[in-house]
Amino acid sequence: MNLYQTYRTGGSPFALWLGAFLLMGSVFASPIQAQSQTDGSIYSRFGVGLRQNFSSSRSQAMGGGGLALPSSQYLNTSNPASYSDQYLTRFAGGLTYEKITASASGAESATLASGSLSGVNFGFPLKTNVTGIGVSFAPYSRVSYRVDVESAVDFDPELGSVSPYLTTFRGNGGLQNLSAGIGHRLNSNVFLGASVNFIFGILEEAQTSVFNSTEFTDRSVVGSTRLSGLSATAGFRYVVPNLPSSQGLVIAGTVHLPTTLKATRTRALVNKLDRDTLGTTLHGDVKLPFGFGFGVAYQPVAKWTLVGDVEFENWSSFESDLDFPGYSSSGNSNTTNRLRISAGTEFWPAARRPFATWSQRIAYRLGLYTEQSYISPLPDQKIGAFGVTGGISVPSLIPGTTIDFNLDVGQRGKSSNGLIQDRYVRFGLNLNFGERWFDRPPLG
Amino acid sequence: MPNHFLIRNRLFVLLFSFIFLSACDDPSQIGLDLVDAQAGETDVVTLPPSFVGPSEFGDISGGTNTAGAFRTLFGKVVDPVSGSFSMTGYVDFVNSSNVTSAFRAETVSFADLELNVDYAYGDTLTPVTIDIYEIAADWLSTDARSDTFLVAQTLVTSSTLNPTKGVVNIALPSAWVATNNSILRSTSFVDVFHGFAFRATQGNAVLGVHFSGSSLRASSVPGDTVNFSMSKILSSSSFANASETPSYTTLRDGAAETLALRFDVEGPDFGEAAFHRVIIRLNTENTDALYPANFAHSSPTRVGLRAVAVDNSTRLNLVVAELSSDGTLSFDSSILSNVIQSANLGNSGLDRFELYFPVESSTVGALAFKKGLPATFGPRAVITYTSLN
């Protein structure tokens, strides 16, 4: 017997079932699927869509930050430096259901709901708790909005025949981030990491006239912008030494390098499966700005973890050869720097107690965040959002595997000055699966 | 601690709850001020054709006993609406499979044509005299059109018929019978005999002979008559110009021309547009008062619309419309709007539309369509569209 052959110690049916669940979820919820329910915020129409912020189920429930968190329990894709903290092979993913109530002054409110993929990730240690690899797929931005306008048309003036119809303005799609990174522990205090990010996706806007009669032909005018390009992220974590043994303090930071996406824009007239291209195809570059983040994690005692994060993206330097809603390549743009501040806490009674009871191994999380969007519909208005998050993490029968339920309640924008106020509730269901893979069997 | 099975089932419930909840939408026009229209507003325009006039393309007038036209037409008429025209009918026969050996053994002594006249158009009081010629060569009737010409120069006989419906018998001359005696009794009759042509020399009516009940009959033994049933027919037409007036233009059944309409859907009126519904509408003129008494002049009630490509040979039948009781003809079909859509985007090579009478019509009736602008019920297209500019 080859003493150095690798083998899987796990491989339970649960792992297969988890994979099937996430695969189904990806098909059902991915924004790049034309058939998915993509009714969300009107603010997602602007720029390259609403920026998304999912790095792990844990951070999602703690305000969306967590740059300083390790990857020991959850693969922390926000900071590649954390990939070094792995002793299990991890496969995780989740879905998010979002319900938005949009309101504007003097108008009846609208309710929109959608489901989407939060993200999937996969990580494994090359050398336990020293060097690790992480691969993730998550939305970078998301476009999902829908505005319906009811009208009627006198389609046969001679006979006075009137038909109602619905004009639907719809946007869907978004940019996805497929990232692969490596993290390494230089010494007991310093961790470094880097990742390569392939950012790609389609931003689609459509106007459809829908008639309530088969005698009419419903047609859509669809504008699609396809983008793709490579980016890179570098990060560090620094464990502050000389603290009492019951305490821990980690400082972390990341830098996202600017990148240029290649863009191709087409416009088409669509009727069911027929698609006629209109006009000429446009090509251009879209330059995403650099950004950086800074985070702190503090454990006063093992059961409690506190995090605080600040993320900044320099969108005032955003440039594009193609116009986007809210951005004009000829000069008039409503972009501003994006700033996101978040804080959160986790209470995990079973910390450092691997043989605690099932109920003690449930983790409870709370967080809050505020964010200034990088783009606004109107030049003299800035779009802000704030929210409160929470979640519980329920352990499963398989060690290292949890099922997480997260909640995010918040609001974005305002209902005055011609803007819309979104009040949203997001429910996240996440599976976090960990097993020991690729281990060598013991000698003998 | 919940067991594995319970966790699995609860998660599936959650997954399907996601799918269910995602459908709970109540969208409104909130946010309308924040979207840019990809297209203009849906609108309706009534568009007159840029061209209305004849287009040379013969009506399908050939047929067999299973497909195509079912009636051959012959005669000549001076029509107050359609103008002067004449029709030449062509018929061919096939020998019966149950020919007796006695018939083949004896000399044919008698032959006649038994014709089921089921259609009469024109002056019903003036008899129609026809010359019957023998067709010289084999011919095809399938999809043959009314501008087809067949060589038939050998006069067989002449006959005078009353322009009324009913079965008529025309005895063939004994000289023709004697000449064709062996052919009529031959098993290769179909290959050797090519049928008759009926040409009118006098009268003011067109008669139609139906496949059913019409045959060539021959007998060699008294009391033993063999029927050669009709196998194919054709009607060719010769029209003078119709009596065009400033108020109407005609579409004549059986003629070697159709009525063409051309709409400028690529022009500056539209630019690029999304077409949701297109209704092409024409109104007919009541021309009954133009006809004298005793002039049978029934008109077809079903008219087809087809698209013709710029190559002038590619044709696509789109829709058939029924004339309404007030004389309005409306072509309304999603195929029509798709054709217009393709034309607007420059993808189809559409040149014009043609009106035609469906092949099952087999008449020489005509419809007079009002001319002029849409306001005066001239031809028009009522188009529901959304501008894309």
mmCIF file of C-alpha atoms in Angstrom, chain A residues 14 17 21 24 28 37 39 42 45-46 95-97 102-104 107-115 145-149 153-159 165 169 205 207 209 211 215-217 219 221 223 267 269 271 276 278-279 358 361 377 397 403 405 418 420 427 429 431, chain B residues 1-4 7-9 11-12 14-16 18-19 21-44 46 272-277 279 281 283 332-334 337-338 341-342 345 347 374 377 380 382-384 386 388-389:
data_model
loop_
_atom_site.group_PDB
_atom_site.id
_atom_site.type_symbol
_atom_site.label_atom_id
_atom_site.label_comp_id
_atom_site.label_asym_id
_atom_site.label_seq_id
_atom_site.Cartn_x
_atom_site.Cartn_y
_atom_site.Cartn_z
ATOM 1 C CA PHE A 14 -24.869 14.609 3.066
ATOM 2 C CA TRP A 17 -26.986 16.225 -1.072
ATOM 3 C CA PHE A 21 -28.821 21.694 -3.193
ATOM 4 C CA MET A 24 -30.150 23.679 -7.774
ATOM 5 C CA PHE A 28 -32.658 28.800 -9.668
ATOM 6 C CA GLN A 37 -37.016 36.026 -10.445
ATOM 7 C CA ASP A 39 -37.349 41.873 -9.020
ATOM 8 C CA ILE A 42 -34.582 50.291 -8.757
ATOM 9 C CA ARG A 45 -30.239 49.916 -12.417
ATOM 10 C CA PHE A 46 -27.428 52.418 -12.003
ATOM 11 C CA LEU A 95 -29.281 31.524 -1.212
ATOM 12 C CA THR A 96 -30.846 34.832 -0.362
ATOM 13 C CA TYR A 97 -34.482 35.709 -0.577
ATOM 14 C CA ALA A 102 -40.512 50.501 -2.455
ATOM 15 C CA SER A 103 -42.235 53.763 -1.727
ATOM 16 C CA ALA A 104 -42.183 57.269 -3.070
ATOM 17 C CA ALA A 107 -47.411 57.068 -4.871
ATOM 18 C CA GLU A 108 -48.704 53.657 -3.943
ATOM 19 C CA SER A 109 -45.940 51.414 -2.695
ATOM 20 C CA ALA A 110 -44.697 48.402 -4.599
ATOM 21 C CA THR A 111 -43.615 45.037 -3.305
ATOM 22 C CA LEU A 112 -40.934 43.112 -5.136
ATOM 23 C CA ALA A 113 -39.331 39.843 -4.245
ATOM 24 C CA SER A 114 -36.521 37.807 -5.638
ATOM 25 C CA GLY A 115 -34.263 34.945 -4.888
ATOM 26 C CA TYR A 145 -35.524 45.835 -10.941
ATOM 27 C CA ARG A 146 -38.948 45.977 -12.443
ATOM 28 C CA VAL A 147 -41.332 48.833 -13.039
ATOM 29 C CA ASP A 148 -44.762 48.120 -14.521
ATOM 30 C CA VAL A 149 -46.896 50.773 -16.163
ATOM 31 C CA VAL A 153 -54.193 51.612 -26.696
ATOM 32 C CA ASP A 154 -56.963 52.248 -29.213
ATOM 33 C CA PHE A 155 -55.604 49.690 -31.639
ATOM 34 C CA ASP A 156 -58.429 49.992 -34.152
ATOM 35 C CA PRO A 157 -59.685 53.579 -34.213
ATOM 36 C CA GLU A 158 -62.316 52.777 -36.849
ATOM 37 C CA LEU A 159 -64.012 50.301 -34.550
ATOM 38 C CA TYR A 165 -51.324 46.582 -22.094
ATOM 39 C CA PHE A 169 -39.157 48.068 -17.548
ATOM 40 C CA GLU A 205 -32.198 46.259 -19.458
ATOM 41 C CA GLN A 207 -38.659 47.250 -22.040
ATOM 42 C CA SER A 209 -44.994 45.638 -24.047
ATOM 43 C CA PHE A 211 -50.796 42.672 -24.187
ATOM 44 C CA GLU A 215 -53.912 38.802 -31.182
ATOM 45 C CA PHE A 216 -51.024 41.044 -30.240
ATOM 46 C CA THR A 217 -47.381 40.170 -30.335
ATOM 47 C CA ARG A 219 -42.039 42.323 -27.936
ATOM 48 C CA VAL A 221 -36.299 45.769 -26.540
ATOM 49 C CA GLY A 223 -30.035 46.216 -24.174
ATOM 50 C CA ARG A 267 -29.457 46.053 -28.475
ATOM 51 C CA LEU A 269 -35.673 43.168 -30.353
ATOM 52 C CA ASN A 271 -40.041 38.005 -29.271
ATOM 53 C CA ASP A 276 -33.058 40.575 -33.915
ATOM 54 C CA LEU A 278 -30.712 46.436 -33.565
ATOM 55 C CA GLY A 279 -28.114 48.929 -34.654
ATOM 56 C CA TRP A 358 -25.762 20.444 20.397
ATOM 57 C CA ARG A 361 -22.837 24.643 19.627
ATOM 58 C CA PRO A 377 -29.802 58.444 -10.059
ATOM 59 C CA LEU A 397 -24.590 15.790 12.763
ATOM 60 C CA ILE A 403 -26.679 25.331 8.590
ATOM 61 C CA PHE A 405 -30.126 31.230 8.898
ATOM 62 C CA GLY A 418 -37.749 62.233 -6.695
ATOM 63 C CA ILE A 420 -37.354 55.888 -3.937
ATOM 64 C CA PHE A 427 -33.414 36.005 4.466
ATOM 65 C CA LEU A 429 -30.058 30.200 3.990
ATOM 66 C CA LEU A 431 -24.827 25.622 4.209
ATOM 67 C CA MET B 1 -30.836 16.894 18.651
ATOM 68 C CA PRO B 2 -32.742 16.705 15.387
ATOM 69 C CA ASN B 3 -31.887 13.733 13.310
ATOM 70 C CA HIS B 4 -30.432 13.763 9.834
ATOM 71 C CA ILE B 7 -32.867 18.346 8.857
ATOM 72 C CA ARG B 8 -32.916 17.213 5.265
ATOM 73 C CA ASN B 9 -36.680 17.529 4.953
ATOM 74 C CA LEU B 11 -34.218 22.222 4.271
ATOM 75 C CA PHE B 12 -36.147 21.064 1.254
ATOM 76 C CA LEU B 14 -37.076 25.978 2.954
ATOM 77 C CA LEU B 15 -35.766 25.627 -0.576
ATOM 78 C CA PHE B 16 -39.227 25.387 -2.058
ATOM 79 C CA PHE B 18 -37.698 30.338 -1.575
ATOM 80 C CA ILE B 19 -39.104 29.518 -4.942
ATOM 81 C CA LEU B 21 -41.868 33.432 -2.061
ATOM 82 C CA SER B 22 -39.948 34.735 -5.039
ATOM 83 C CA ALA B 23 -43.172 34.824 -7.001
ATOM 84 C CA CYS B 24 -44.972 37.066 -4.486
ATOM 85 C CA ASP B 25 -44.674 40.301 -6.420
ATOM 86 C CA ASP B 26 -46.833 43.346 -6.516
ATOM 87 C CA PRO B 27 -44.873 45.689 -8.749
ATOM 88 C CA SER B 28 -46.103 49.135 -9.643
ATOM 89 C CA GLN B 29 -44.878 52.106 -11.577
ATOM 90 C CA ILE B 30 -42.836 53.322 -8.636
ATOM 91 C CA GLY B 31 -39.435 54.156 -10.000
ATOM 92 C CA LEU B 32 -40.746 55.080 -13.434
ATOM 93 C CA ASP B 33 -39.019 58.447 -13.188
ATOM 94 C CA LEU B 34 -35.731 56.652 -12.611
ATOM 95 C CA VAL B 35 -35.800 54.426 -15.679
ATOM 96 C CA ASP B 36 -34.864 55.451 -19.176
ATOM 97 C CA ALA B 37 -37.172 54.131 -21.828
ATOM 98 C CA GLN B 38 -35.510 51.635 -24.130
ATOM 99 C CA ALA B 39 -38.218 52.475 -26.618
ATOM 100 C CA GLY B 40 -40.967 54.999 -27.169
ATOM 101 C CA GLU B 41 -44.591 54.704 -26.200
ATOM 102 C CA THR B 42 -46.887 52.277 -27.911
ATOM 103 C CA ASP B 43 -48.900 54.021 -30.571
ATOM 104 C CA VAL B 44 -51.303 53.313 -33.415
ATOM 105 C CA THR B 46 -53.233 54.136 -39.954
ATOM 106 C CA GLU B 272 -36.962 50.970 -36.219
ATOM 107 C CA ALA B 273 -40.081 49.887 -34.401
ATOM 108 C CA ALA B 274 -41.579 46.956 -32.547
ATOM 109 C CA PHE B 275 -44.789 45.886 -34.254
ATOM 110 C CA HIS B 276 -47.417 44.386 -32.016
ATOM 111 C CA ARG B 277 -50.387 44.130 -34.356
ATOM 112 C CA ILE B 279 -54.397 44.909 -39.619
ATOM 113 C CA ARG B 281 -58.034 46.487 -44.236
ATOM 114 C CA ASN B 283 -63.448 48.052 -48.191
ATOM 115 C CA ASP B 332 -55.271 40.375 -38.999
ATOM 116 C CA SER B 333 -52.640 37.863 -38.021
ATOM 117 C CA SER B 334 -49.535 37.593 -35.894
ATOM 118 C CA SER B 337 -47.135 41.546 -37.899
ATOM 119 C CA ASN B 338 -44.017 39.349 -37.889
ATOM 120 C CA GLN B 341 -41.508 43.462 -38.247
ATOM 121 C CA SER B 342 -38.871 41.687 -40.306
ATOM 122 C CA LEU B 345 -35.637 45.669 -39.538
ATOM 123 C CA ASN B 347 -34.371 41.227 -42.509
ATOM 124 C CA PRO B 374 -57.871 55.651 -45.288
ATOM 125 C CA PHE B 377 -61.999 53.701 -46.794
ATOM 126 C CA ARG B 380 -54.849 50.842 -45.210
ATOM 127 C CA VAL B 382 -53.688 49.844 -38.942
ATOM 128 C CA ILE B 383 -50.449 49.344 -37.077
ATOM 129 C CA THR B 384 -49.931 49.106 -33.336
ATOM 130 C CA THR B 386 -43.629 50.948 -30.351
ATOM 131 C CA LEU B 388 -37.413 52.074 -30.988
ATOM 132 C CA ASN B 389 -35.760 55.368 -31.823
#
